[in-house]
Coordinates of C-alpha atoms and ligand atoms in Angstrom, one line a residue:
M1 CA 103.2 125.6 74.1
P2 CA 99.4 125.8 74.1
A3 CA 97.6 123.3 73.8
M4 CA 95.8 123.1 70.5
A5 CA 99.0 124.0 68.9
Q6 CA 100.2 120.6 68.6
S7 CA 96.7 118.6 69.2
V8 CA 94.5 116.9 66.3
D9 CA 91.1 115.7 66.3
A10 CA 91.9 111.8 66.8
K11 CA 89.2 110.5 64.6
T12 CA 89.8 112.9 61.7
N13 CA 93.1 113.3 62.1
E14 CA 92.7 117.2 61.0
A15 CA 93.4 120.1 63.2
A16 CA 91.1 120.3 65.7
E17 CA 90.6 124.2 66.9
P18 CA 92.7 126.9 65.4
E19 CA 95.7 127.3 67.4
S20 CA 94.7 130.5 70.3
L21 CA 92.1 128.4 71.2
T22 CA 91.7 125.5 73.8
D23 CA 89.0 123.5 75.2
G24 CA 87.9 121.6 78.7
F25 CA 89.6 118.5 77.3
H26 CA 93.0 119.9 76.9
L27 CA 93.1 122.0 79.6
V28 CA 92.7 118.6 82.1
I29 CA 95.4 116.8 80.2
D30 CA 97.4 120.0 80.6
A31 CA 97.2 120.5 84.1
L32 CA 98.0 116.7 84.9
K33 CA 100.9 116.6 82.4
L34 CA 102.0 119.7 84.2
N35 CA 101.8 118.0 87.5
D36 CA 103.7 115.2 86.0
I37 CA 101.2 112.8 86.2
N38 CA 101.4 110.8 82.5
T39 CA 99.1 107.9 82.9
I40 CA 95.3 107.3 83.1
Y41 CA 93.8 103.9 83.9
G42 CA 90.4 104.0 82.5
V43 CA 86.9 102.9 80.7
P44 CA 86.2 105.3 77.6
G45 CA 82.5 106.5 76.6
I46 CA 80.3 109.1 76.9
P47 CA 81.3 111.9 77.6
I48 CA 84.9 111.1 78.5
T49 CA 85.6 109.1 75.0
D50 CA 88.1 111.9 73.5
L51 CA 89.4 112.5 76.5
G52 CA 91.2 109.3 76.4
R53 CA 91.9 110.0 73.0
F54 CA 93.2 112.8 73.1
A55 CA 95.6 112.5 76.1
Q56 CA 96.8 109.6 74.3
A57 CA 97.2 112.4 71.2
E58 CA 99.3 114.1 73.6
G59 CA 101.6 111.7 74.7
M60 CA 100.2 110.2 78.1
R61 CA 100.2 106.4 78.4
V62 CA 96.1 105.4 78.7
I63 CA 95.3 102.1 79.9
S64 CA 91.9 101.1 78.8
F65 CA 90.2 98.6 81.5
R66 CA 87.2 96.2 80.9
H67 CA 85.6 97.1 84.0
E68 CA 86.3 100.6 86.1
Q69 CA 86.7 99.3 89.5
H70 CA 90.3 97.3 88.2
A71 CA 91.4 100.7 86.3
G72 CA 90.1 102.0 89.8
N73 CA 92.4 99.9 91.4
A74 CA 95.3 100.4 89.2
A75 CA 95.0 103.8 89.8
A76 CA 95.1 103.2 93.4
I77 CA 98.4 100.8 93.4
A78 CA 100.0 103.3 90.9
G79 CA 99.6 105.7 93.9
F80 CA 101.1 103.6 96.3
L81 CA 104.0 102.9 94.5
T82 CA 104.6 106.4 93.1
Q83 CA 103.2 108.6 95.6
K84 CA 101.9 110.2 93.0
P85 CA 98.0 110.4 92.8
G86 CA 96.8 107.5 90.1
I87 CA 94.4 108.9 88.0
C88 CA 91.3 106.9 87.0
L89 CA 88.8 107.8 84.1
T90 CA 85.1 107.2 83.7
V91 CA 81.8 107.5 82.1
S92 CA 79.2 109.0 84.4
A93 CA 76.5 106.9 86.7
P94 CA 77.3 103.3 86.7
G95 CA 80.7 104.0 85.6
F96 CA 81.7 106.2 88.1
L97 CA 79.9 103.6 90.7
N98 CA 81.9 100.9 89.3
G99 CA 85.4 103.0 89.6
L100 CA 83.3 104.4 93.4
T101 CA 84.4 101.2 94.8
A102 CA 88.2 101.2 94.5
L103 CA 88.1 105.0 95.0
A104 CA 86.6 103.9 98.6
N105 CA 89.2 101.4 98.9
A106 CA 92.3 103.8 97.9
T107 CA 91.2 105.9 100.8
T108 CA 90.6 102.8 103.2
N109 CA 94.0 102.1 102.3
C110 CA 95.4 105.6 102.2
F111 CA 96.5 105.8 98.6
P112 CA 96.7 108.3 96.7
M113 CA 94.1 108.3 93.7
I114 CA 91.9 110.8 91.6
L115 CA 88.9 109.2 90.0
I116 CA 88.0 111.7 87.4
S117 CA 84.2 111.0 86.2
G118 CA 82.7 112.6 83.1
S119 CA 78.4 113.8 84.6
S120 CA 75.6 114.9 82.6
E121 CA 73.5 118.2 82.8
R122 CA 74.0 119.9 86.0
E123 CA 70.6 121.2 85.2
I124 CA 69.0 118.2 84.5
V125 CA 70.6 116.3 87.1
D126 CA 69.6 118.7 90.1
L127 CA 66.0 119.1 88.4
Q128 CA 66.0 115.2 88.2
Q129 CA 64.7 115.0 84.7
G130 CA 65.8 112.0 83.7
D131 CA 69.4 113.0 81.7
Y132 CA 71.5 110.2 79.8
E133 CA 73.5 108.4 82.9
E134 CA 71.9 110.8 85.4
M135 CA 73.2 111.2 88.5
D136 CA 74.3 113.4 91.2
Q137 CA 77.6 112.1 91.6
L138 CA 79.6 114.4 93.9
A139 CA 77.4 113.6 96.6
I140 CA 77.6 110.6 96.5
A141 CA 81.5 110.2 96.2
K142 CA 81.8 112.9 99.0
P143 CA 81.3 110.4 102.1
L144 CA 83.9 107.9 100.1
C145 CA 86.9 110.0 99.9
K146 CA 89.0 112.7 101.3
A147 CA 87.5 115.5 98.7
A148 CA 85.2 115.6 96.2
F149 CA 85.2 118.6 93.4
R150 CA 83.3 119.5 90.4
V151 CA 84.5 122.1 88.7
L152 CA 81.7 124.0 86.2
H153 CA 84.5 126.7 83.9
A154 CA 87.3 125.9 82.1
E155 CA 89.4 128.8 83.8
D156 CA 89.3 126.2 86.9
I157 CA 90.6 123.4 85.7
G158 CA 93.9 124.2 86.5
I159 CA 92.8 124.9 90.3
A160 CA 90.8 122.2 90.7
V161 CA 93.5 119.4 89.5
A162 CA 95.6 121.4 91.7
R163 CA 93.4 120.8 94.8
A164 CA 92.5 117.0 93.6
I165 CA 96.5 116.8 93.4
R166 CA 97.0 118.6 97.2
A167 CA 94.4 116.7 98.8
A168 CA 95.0 113.0 97.6
V169 CA 99.0 113.3 98.7
S170 CA 99.2 115.8 101.5
G171 CA 99.2 114.3 104.7
R172 CA 97.7 111.0 105.2
P173 CA 97.1 110.1 101.6
G174 CA 94.1 108.8 100.0
G175 CA 91.3 109.0 97.4
V176 CA 89.7 112.1 95.6
Y177 CA 87.0 112.5 93.0
L178 CA 87.0 115.1 90.4
D179 CA 83.6 116.0 88.8
L180 CA 83.6 116.9 84.9
P181 CA 80.2 117.5 83.7
A182 CA 80.2 117.3 79.7
K183 CA 79.8 120.6 78.6
L184 CA 82.8 121.6 80.7
L185 CA 84.7 119.1 78.6
G186 CA 84.0 121.4 75.5
Q187 CA 84.1 124.7 76.7
V188 CA 86.4 126.7 75.0
M189 CA 88.8 129.8 76.0
E190 CA 91.9 131.4 74.7
A191 CA 94.8 129.0 74.7
E192 CA 97.0 131.6 76.5
A193 CA 94.4 132.1 78.8
G194 CA 94.1 128.3 79.4
R195 CA 97.8 127.6 80.1
K196 CA 98.1 130.6 82.8
S197 CA 95.2 128.7 84.6
L198 CA 97.1 125.8 84.9
V199 CA 98.8 125.2 88.3
K200 CA 101.8 123.2 89.1
V201 CA 101.6 122.3 92.8
V202 CA 104.7 122.7 94.8
D203 CA 105.6 120.5 97.5
P204 CA 102.5 118.4 97.0
A205 CA 103.0 116.5 100.0
P206 CA 105.6 118.7 103.1
R207 CA 107.7 117.0 105.3
Q208 CA 106.0 117.4 108.8
I209 CA 108.3 117.6 111.1
P210 CA 107.6 116.0 114.7
A211 CA 108.0 118.2 117.8
P212 CA 111.4 117.3 119.7
D213 CA 109.4 117.4 122.7
A214 CA 107.2 114.0 121.3
V215 CA 110.5 112.7 119.9
A216 CA 112.6 112.9 123.0
R217 CA 109.6 111.4 124.7
A218 CA 109.5 108.5 122.5
L219 CA 113.2 108.0 122.8
E220 CA 112.9 107.6 126.8
V221 CA 110.1 105.0 126.3
L222 CA 112.0 103.3 123.8
K223 CA 115.3 103.2 126.1
G224 CA 113.0 102.1 129.0
A225 CA 111.8 98.8 127.3
K226 CA 113.1 95.6 128.2
R227 CA 111.1 93.4 125.2
P228 CA 110.9 96.0 122.7
L229 CA 109.1 95.6 119.2
I230 CA 108.5 98.0 115.9
I231 CA 105.6 97.1 114.0
L232 CA 106.1 98.5 110.1
G233 CA 103.1 98.9 108.2
K234 CA 102.4 100.1 104.5
G235 CA 102.2 103.8 105.5
A236 CA 106.1 103.2 106.2
A237 CA 106.5 101.1 102.7
Y238 CA 104.9 104.1 101.1
A239 CA 106.7 106.4 102.7
R240 CA 110.0 105.4 100.7
A241 CA 112.1 106.2 104.1
D242 CA 113.6 103.1 103.4
A243 CA 117.1 103.1 104.5
D244 CA 116.2 105.4 107.7
I245 CA 114.0 102.8 108.5
R246 CA 116.3 99.9 108.1
A247 CA 119.3 102.1 110.0
L248 CA 116.6 102.2 113.0
V249 CA 115.9 98.8 113.2
E250 CA 119.2 97.5 112.9
K251 CA 121.2 100.4 115.1
S252 CA 118.5 100.0 117.7
G253 CA 118.7 95.9 117.5
I254 CA 114.6 96.0 118.1
P255 CA 112.8 92.9 116.5
Y256 CA 110.4 94.2 114.1
L257 CA 107.2 92.7 112.8
P258 CA 106.3 93.8 109.1
M259 CA 102.4 93.9 108.0
S260 CA 101.9 92.0 105.1
M261 CA 102.5 94.9 102.6
A262 CA 105.4 95.9 104.7
K263 CA 107.0 92.6 104.2
G264 CA 110.3 93.2 102.0
L265 CA 110.8 96.9 103.8
L266 CA 113.6 95.0 105.4
P267 CA 114.2 91.4 103.9
D268 CA 112.0 88.8 105.2
D269 CA 115.7 86.6 106.2
H270 CA 116.6 89.3 108.4
P271 CA 117.9 88.1 111.9
Q272 CA 116.2 90.7 113.3
S273 CA 113.0 89.9 111.9
A274 CA 110.2 88.4 114.2
G275 CA 107.4 87.4 111.4
P276 CA 108.1 84.0 112.2
A277 CA 107.6 84.5 115.5
R278 CA 104.6 86.6 115.5
S279 CA 102.6 85.2 118.2
L280 CA 105.1 85.4 120.8
V281 CA 106.5 88.8 120.0
L282 CA 103.1 90.5 120.1
K283 CA 102.3 88.5 123.4
E284 CA 104.9 89.4 125.4
A285 CA 106.2 92.5 124.1
D286 CA 106.5 95.2 126.8
V287 CA 106.7 98.2 124.3
V288 CA 105.7 98.2 120.8
M289 CA 106.4 101.1 118.5
L290 CA 104.1 101.1 115.5
I291 CA 105.5 103.0 112.3
G292 CA 102.6 103.4 109.6
A293 CA 100.2 100.8 110.7
R294 CA 97.3 101.5 112.3
L295 CA 95.6 99.4 115.3
N296 CA 93.0 97.9 113.2
W297 CA 91.4 94.8 113.0
L298 CA 94.7 93.4 111.4
L299 CA 96.4 93.7 115.0
S300 CA 93.1 93.1 116.8
H301 CA 93.4 96.2 117.9
G302 CA 95.8 96.2 120.6
K303 CA 93.7 94.1 122.6
G304 CA 92.7 90.2 123.4
K305 CA 94.2 87.1 124.0
S306 CA 97.2 87.8 121.2
W307 CA 98.3 90.8 122.6
G308 CA 98.8 89.2 126.2
E309 CA 97.6 90.8 129.8
P310 CA 95.7 93.6 129.2
G311 CA 97.9 97.2 130.2
S312 CA 100.9 94.6 129.7
K313 CA 102.5 97.0 126.8
T314 CA 103.3 100.9 125.9
F315 CA 102.8 102.2 122.6
I316 CA 104.8 104.8 120.2
Q317 CA 103.2 105.4 117.0
I318 CA 104.5 107.1 114.4
D319 CA 101.8 108.4 112.0
I320 CA 101.1 111.6 109.9
E321 CA 97.4 111.4 110.8
P322 CA 96.8 113.0 114.2
R323 CA 93.4 111.5 114.9
E324 CA 94.7 107.7 114.5
M325 CA 96.4 108.5 118.3
D326 CA 94.5 106.7 120.5
S327 CA 92.1 105.1 117.9
N328 CA 91.7 101.7 119.7
L329 CA 93.6 102.4 123.2
E330 CA 96.2 104.7 125.0
I331 CA 99.4 105.8 122.9
A332 CA 102.0 107.1 124.8
A333 CA 104.1 108.6 122.8
P334 CA 102.4 110.1 119.5
L335 CA 104.8 110.9 117.3
V336 CA 103.1 113.0 114.5
G337 CA 104.8 113.4 111.1
D338 CA 105.5 112.0 108.1
I339 CA 107.7 108.6 108.3
G340 CA 110.9 109.6 107.0
S341 CA 111.0 112.9 109.5
C342 CA 110.2 111.2 112.4
V343 CA 112.6 108.3 111.7
S344 CA 115.5 110.1 111.2
A345 CA 114.7 112.0 114.4
L346 CA 114.9 108.7 116.3
L347 CA 117.9 107.7 114.9
Q348 CA 119.7 110.9 116.4
G349 CA 118.2 109.5 119.5
I350 CA 119.5 106.2 119.2
D351 CA 123.2 107.0 120.3
G352 CA 126.5 106.1 122.3
D353 CA 124.2 105.3 125.2
W354 CA 121.8 103.3 123.1
Q355 CA 121.3 99.9 124.7
A356 CA 120.6 97.2 122.7
P357 CA 117.7 95.0 123.8
P358 CA 118.4 92.2 126.1
S359 CA 119.4 89.0 124.8
E360 CA 116.6 86.6 126.6
W361 CA 114.3 88.8 124.6
T362 CA 116.1 88.7 121.1
D363 CA 117.3 84.8 122.3
A364 CA 113.6 83.7 122.8
I365 CA 112.6 85.1 119.4
T366 CA 115.5 83.6 117.6
E367 CA 114.6 80.2 119.2
R368 CA 110.6 80.5 118.5
K369 CA 111.8 81.7 114.9
E370 CA 113.7 78.4 114.0
K371 CA 111.3 76.4 115.7
N372 CA 108.7 77.7 113.5
V373 CA 111.0 78.0 110.5
A374 CA 111.7 74.2 110.8
K375 CA 108.1 73.1 110.9
M376 CA 107.2 75.0 108.3
S377 CA 110.0 73.4 106.0
S378 CA 109.2 69.9 105.3
K379 CA 106.0 70.7 104.6
L380 CA 106.8 73.1 101.8
L381 CA 108.5 70.1 100.1
S382 CA 106.2 67.8 99.6
N383 CA 105.3 66.5 96.4
S384 CA 101.9 65.0 97.3
L385 CA 99.5 65.1 94.6
P386 CA 96.8 66.9 94.1
M387 CA 99.6 69.7 95.4
D388 CA 98.6 71.6 98.4
F389 CA 99.0 75.1 99.6
H390 CA 102.3 74.6 101.5
S391 CA 103.9 72.6 98.1
A392 CA 102.6 75.0 95.6
L393 CA 103.5 77.6 97.6
G394 CA 107.0 76.3 98.4
A395 CA 107.9 76.7 94.6
L396 CA 106.5 80.0 94.5
R397 CA 108.9 80.6 97.4
S398 CA 111.9 79.4 95.5
I399 CA 111.1 81.8 92.7
V400 CA 110.7 85.0 94.2
K401 CA 113.9 84.0 96.4
E402 CA 115.9 83.8 92.8
R403 CA 113.6 87.4 91.1
P404 CA 113.4 89.1 94.4
D405 CA 112.2 92.3 92.3
A406 CA 109.3 90.9 90.7
I407 CA 106.1 92.1 92.2
L408 CA 103.7 90.2 93.8
V409 CA 100.5 90.6 94.3
N410 CA 98.2 88.5 95.8
E411 CA 94.4 87.7 97.1
G412 CA 92.4 84.8 98.3
A413 CA 91.5 83.3 101.1
N414 CA 93.5 80.3 102.3
T415 CA 95.6 81.5 99.2
L416 CA 96.6 84.9 100.7
D417 CA 97.3 83.5 104.2
F418 CA 99.8 80.8 103.6
A419 CA 101.5 83.0 100.7
R420 CA 101.6 85.7 103.1
S421 CA 103.7 84.1 105.5
I422 CA 105.3 81.8 103.1
I423 CA 106.4 83.8 100.4
D424 CA 109.1 85.7 101.7
M425 CA 109.6 89.2 100.2
Y426 CA 113.1 90.7 100.3
Q427 CA 112.4 94.2 98.5
P428 CA 110.0 97.1 99.8
R429 CA 106.9 97.7 98.0
K430 CA 107.0 94.1 96.2
R431 CA 103.8 92.8 97.7
L432 CA 100.5 93.9 96.8
D433 CA 97.7 92.6 98.4
V434 CA 94.3 92.7 99.9
G435 CA 94.7 95.8 102.2
T436 CA 92.7 97.0 105.2
W437 CA 89.3 95.8 103.6
G438 CA 90.4 92.6 103.1
I439 CA 88.8 92.8 100.0
M440 CA 88.7 90.5 96.8
G441 CA 88.8 91.8 93.2
I442 CA 92.0 94.3 93.5
G443 CA 94.5 91.2 91.7
M444 CA 94.5 92.3 87.9
G445 CA 94.1 95.6 88.3
A446 CA 96.7 96.0 91.0
A447 CA 99.2 93.8 88.3
V448 CA 98.5 96.0 85.5
A449 CA 99.4 99.0 87.7
A450 CA 103.0 97.3 89.0
A451 CA 103.9 95.9 85.5
V452 CA 103.1 99.6 83.7
E453 CA 104.5 101.7 86.7
T454 CA 107.6 99.6 87.3
G455 CA 108.2 97.7 84.3
K456 CA 109.2 95.0 86.4
P457 CA 107.8 91.3 85.7
V458 CA 104.7 90.8 88.2
L459 CA 103.7 87.4 89.7
A460 CA 99.9 87.4 90.6
V461 CA 99.2 84.5 93.4
E462 CA 95.4 84.4 93.0
G463 CA 92.5 82.1 94.7
D464 CA 90.0 80.8 92.2
S465 CA 87.4 82.9 93.7
A466 CA 89.4 85.9 94.3
F467 CA 90.6 85.8 90.3
G468 CA 87.1 85.9 88.8
F469 CA 86.6 89.5 90.2
S470 CA 88.6 90.5 87.7
G471 CA 89.5 87.6 85.8
M472 CA 88.4 89.7 82.6
E473 CA 91.4 91.8 82.8
I474 CA 94.0 89.4 81.4
E475 CA 92.5 90.6 78.1
T476 CA 93.8 93.7 79.3
I477 CA 97.3 92.2 80.2
C478 CA 97.4 90.7 76.8
R479 CA 96.3 93.7 74.9
Y480 CA 99.3 95.4 76.4
N481 CA 101.0 92.6 76.4
L482 CA 102.4 93.1 79.9
P483 CA 104.6 91.0 82.2
V484 CA 102.5 89.8 84.0
C485 CA 102.3 85.8 85.4
V486 CA 98.9 84.9 87.2
V487 CA 98.8 81.9 89.3
V488 CA 95.1 80.7 89.8
F489 CA 95.4 78.5 92.9
N490 CA 92.1 76.3 91.8
N491 CA 90.8 74.5 94.8
N492 CA 87.1 74.2 93.1
G493 CA 85.7 77.5 95.1
I494 CA 86.0 79.7 97.7
Y495 CA 88.2 78.2 101.0
R496 CA 87.5 74.2 99.6
G497 CA 85.9 72.9 97.0
T498 CA 84.1 70.0 99.4
D499 CA 81.1 71.8 100.8
V500 CA 77.5 70.4 100.1
N501 CA 74.2 72.2 99.6
P502 CA 72.7 71.2 102.7
S503 CA 68.6 71.1 101.5
G504 CA 70.1 68.4 99.3
G505 CA 68.6 70.0 96.5
P506 CA 69.7 70.5 92.5
D507 CA 72.1 73.6 93.1
V508 CA 75.7 73.1 94.1
A509 CA 77.0 74.4 97.9
T510 CA 77.5 78.7 97.9
T511 CA 81.2 78.1 97.9
V512 CA 81.6 75.7 95.2
F513 CA 82.4 76.2 91.6
V514 CA 82.4 73.9 88.5
K515 CA 85.0 71.7 89.2
D516 CA 88.4 71.3 87.9
S517 CA 87.9 74.5 86.0
R518 CA 90.3 75.1 83.6
Y519 CA 91.2 78.8 84.1
D520 CA 94.7 78.5 81.9
K521 CA 92.7 78.1 78.7
M522 CA 91.0 82.0 79.2
M523 CA 94.5 83.5 78.9
E524 CA 95.0 81.6 75.5
A525 CA 91.8 83.0 74.6
F526 CA 93.3 86.2 74.4
G527 CA 96.6 85.0 72.6
G528 CA 98.8 84.8 76.2
V529 CA 100.1 81.3 77.5
G530 CA 98.1 79.2 79.4
V531 CA 99.3 75.8 81.6
H532 CA 97.8 73.8 83.6
A533 CA 100.2 72.3 86.7
T534 CA 99.4 69.9 88.9
T535 CA 102.6 69.5 90.5
P536 CA 105.3 71.7 92.4
D537 CA 108.1 70.7 89.2
E538 CA 105.1 71.8 86.5
L539 CA 104.3 75.0 88.5
S540 CA 107.9 76.0 89.1
R541 CA 108.5 75.4 85.0
A542 CA 105.6 77.8 83.9
V543 CA 106.2 80.7 86.3
N544 CA 110.1 80.3 86.0
E545 CA 109.7 80.4 81.9
A546 CA 106.6 83.2 82.2
M547 CA 109.2 85.5 83.9
D548 CA 112.1 85.1 81.3
S549 CA 110.1 85.9 78.8
G550 CA 107.7 88.4 80.2
K551 CA 104.6 86.6 78.6
P552 CA 101.4 87.4 80.0
T553 CA 100.9 84.2 80.9
L554 CA 97.8 82.7 83.3
V555 CA 98.9 78.8 85.1
N556 CA 95.8 77.0 86.7
A557 CA 97.7 75.4 89.4
V558 CA 95.4 72.4 91.1
I559 CA 95.1 72.6 94.6
D560 CA 93.3 70.0 96.9
E561 CA 89.6 71.1 97.1
K562 CA 89.8 69.5 100.8
A563 CA 93.0 71.4 101.7
G564 CA 91.5 74.7 102.8
T565 CA 90.1 75.9 105.9
E566 CA 86.8 77.8 106.2
S567 CA 87.9 82.3 105.7
G568 CA 91.3 81.1 105.6
R569 CA 93.0 82.6 108.8
I570 CA 90.3 84.6 110.1
G571 CA 87.7 82.5 110.7
N572 CA 86.5 83.3 114.1
L573 CA 85.2 86.8 112.3
N574 CA 82.0 84.8 111.1
P575 CA 79.7 85.6 113.5
Q576 CA 77.7 82.2 115.0
S577 CA 73.9 81.0 114.6
V578 CA 72.8 79.7 117.7
V579 CA 69.4 78.0 115.6
S580 CA 70.8 76.0 112.0
K581 CA 74.0 73.8 111.8
T582 CA 74.4 73.0 108.6
Ligands
ADP1 P1 99.1 98.4 107.6 O1 97.6 97.5 106.8 O2 100.2 98.0 106.9 O3 99.0 98.4 109.0 P2 97.6 100.8 107.8 O4 97.0 101.2 106.1 O5 96.6 100.4 108.9 O6 98.8 99.9 107.2 O7 98.4 102.3 107.8 C1 99.3 103.0 107.6 C2 99.1 104.3 108.2 O8 100.5 104.9 107.3 C3 98.2 105.2 108.3 O9 97.7 105.6 109.3 C4 98.6 106.4 107.4 O10 98.1 107.4 108.1 C5 99.7 106.5 107.8 N1 101.0 106.7 106.7 C6 100.7 106.9 105.3 N2 101.7 107.5 104.8 C7 102.1 108.3 105.8 C8 104.1 109.0 105.8 N3 104.4 109.8 104.6 N4 103.9 109.5 107.2 C9 103.6 109.1 108.1 N5 102.6 108.4 108.0 C10 102.2 108.2 107.2
TPW2 C1 84.5 92.0 97.6 C2 84.4 87.7 101.0 C3 87.0 86.9 101.6 S1 87.8 85.7 100.6 C4 87.0 84.9 99.3 C5 85.7 85.6 99.4 C6 84.4 85.9 98.3 C7 87.5 84.1 98.4 C8 87.9 83.0 99.2 O1 88.1 82.2 98.0 P1 89.3 81.7 97.4 O2 90.8 81.3 98.0 O3 89.6 83.2 96.7 O4 89.4 80.7 95.8 P2 91.0 80.1 98.9 O5 92.5 79.8 98.5 O6 90.5 80.5 100.3 O7 90.2 78.9 98.1 N1 83.3 90.5 98.1 C9 84.5 91.2 98.2 N2 85.5 90.7 99.2 C10 85.6 89.9 99.7 N3 86.3 89.6 100.9 C11 84.7 88.6 99.8 C12 83.5 89.1 99.1 C13 85.6 87.0 100.2
MG3 MG1 89.4 78.8 96.0

């Protein structure tokens, strides 16, 4: 149907254009819809306010945020959860820049998203004559994303959106920038010609079948292993090859370690999970197969003390990005292709003459797991006042176990590190966190996208500092009445609330916040439910009620301000000064 046939001017409610004409606004919307993209996350303003209005009028879900970074984070998580690029829509220069952090973060994490920003008059921008919100946005976006495009003519919108979609989801997924100058949106063309100019992307992320000799090589290495280990990364979660990955792990009998956003790909209580024996398996394994996980800082680059003797390991790596191979050390068996195709090819090789890993290896892992789990379990049941990370997370751990389809969002330092190891996940793509950069501020954007895209209840476990980066979006959560329960782990600051100003001056220490803040009252300000919880029982009750009712809720969970450590578990990454000791 011609775009304008059904459209109305959303402000006046009158027919906007003659039926035979369309314009840039509607071509953008029609191009997205044609490609089954039906949700936009953004912040309105010149020149894209009407784009949002028209999109809503045309049946798209348009979720307006309070800040573009959170809209962008929502788009990125929508991309991770759906394998379709999430869309973030912003105004020019400042709005664009606010969204750009999220675009760069999405690209870093290999999540598909498209940042669409309005921009000012090209002629004035290029002559730097000081237009309203003047900025050469395309040039600035380019180094921070996978691809960046600008459209100057309405008849090119269809092809531009198609290019953006394909660039975002094919190969290694990532962020794409689409620059829409104000003038373009108002450009008029014949509706029929406009319709014909649209492009439906066929097979936007084609399978990439691994070469048979690469599969054979990987199988040979795997078969020679005495102490094999599989590491599952968030690429494996994204790939949605859940059944084959599980079959590969179970048929091969190889223990596996999930990276944080791959938790739940197989349930964390699976007998082959080596999660609670992480240091043992990293140190002792002789063959490590990475599936959708990079050997970056999160895995100490595959080197150093945690990896045992240098050169003691042989690596197999499955990744869609050929340049990922040998990024940090030699990959003996690179398997380039999509995870679904690679894993199913390997599965065929796990046949009759396959020998499960020696029991000395699997028994040693089980023994270490049992020891570590026992060590942890008493701490989780503690009822000390104020709560510490273990007792508060012990309560949340039980809730997630009872509600395995809930989505867990998690950020902070101690709040992140403890929650990652304490809260078991049982289903794929249920854990969303700070990702490759360890970035603070993804929380509320991720929570909104998780609720909007899946309709499932969301539990966001947030450090009090982490929460502050996106806290204003609880208004967004209330406005759309999303089933999100935010738990703020309130320890009066960043890492701890106990630091003092070393100069003895009147300012508080750099890591300390207002003591005993009541984040729960922020939620009440917007009509949500606020709860102040000081014990694990109060915390449990509040979260269970929130999950049952689906009402936007914020629980201010009071945590001992002395309990945390500097930078959580990555304090070793802080540079040391030889001069001042504070
Ligand atoms: P983690 O942080 O969980 O270790 P990373 O983000 O470092 O995971 O790694 C994810 C990897 O998965 C990236 O190298 C990316 O290229 C890869 N990847 C993403 N999707 C696919 C896919 N469908 N098939 C193969 N590899 C993929
Ligand atoms: C965009 C640096 C890492 S963790 C953190 C900061 C500021 C907050 C830790 O305090 P929180 O958690 O959330 O209260 P807890 O439980 O330890 O008290 N800016 C960005 N990203 C990062 N990672 C930082 C700053 C940081
Ligand atoms: Mg804190």
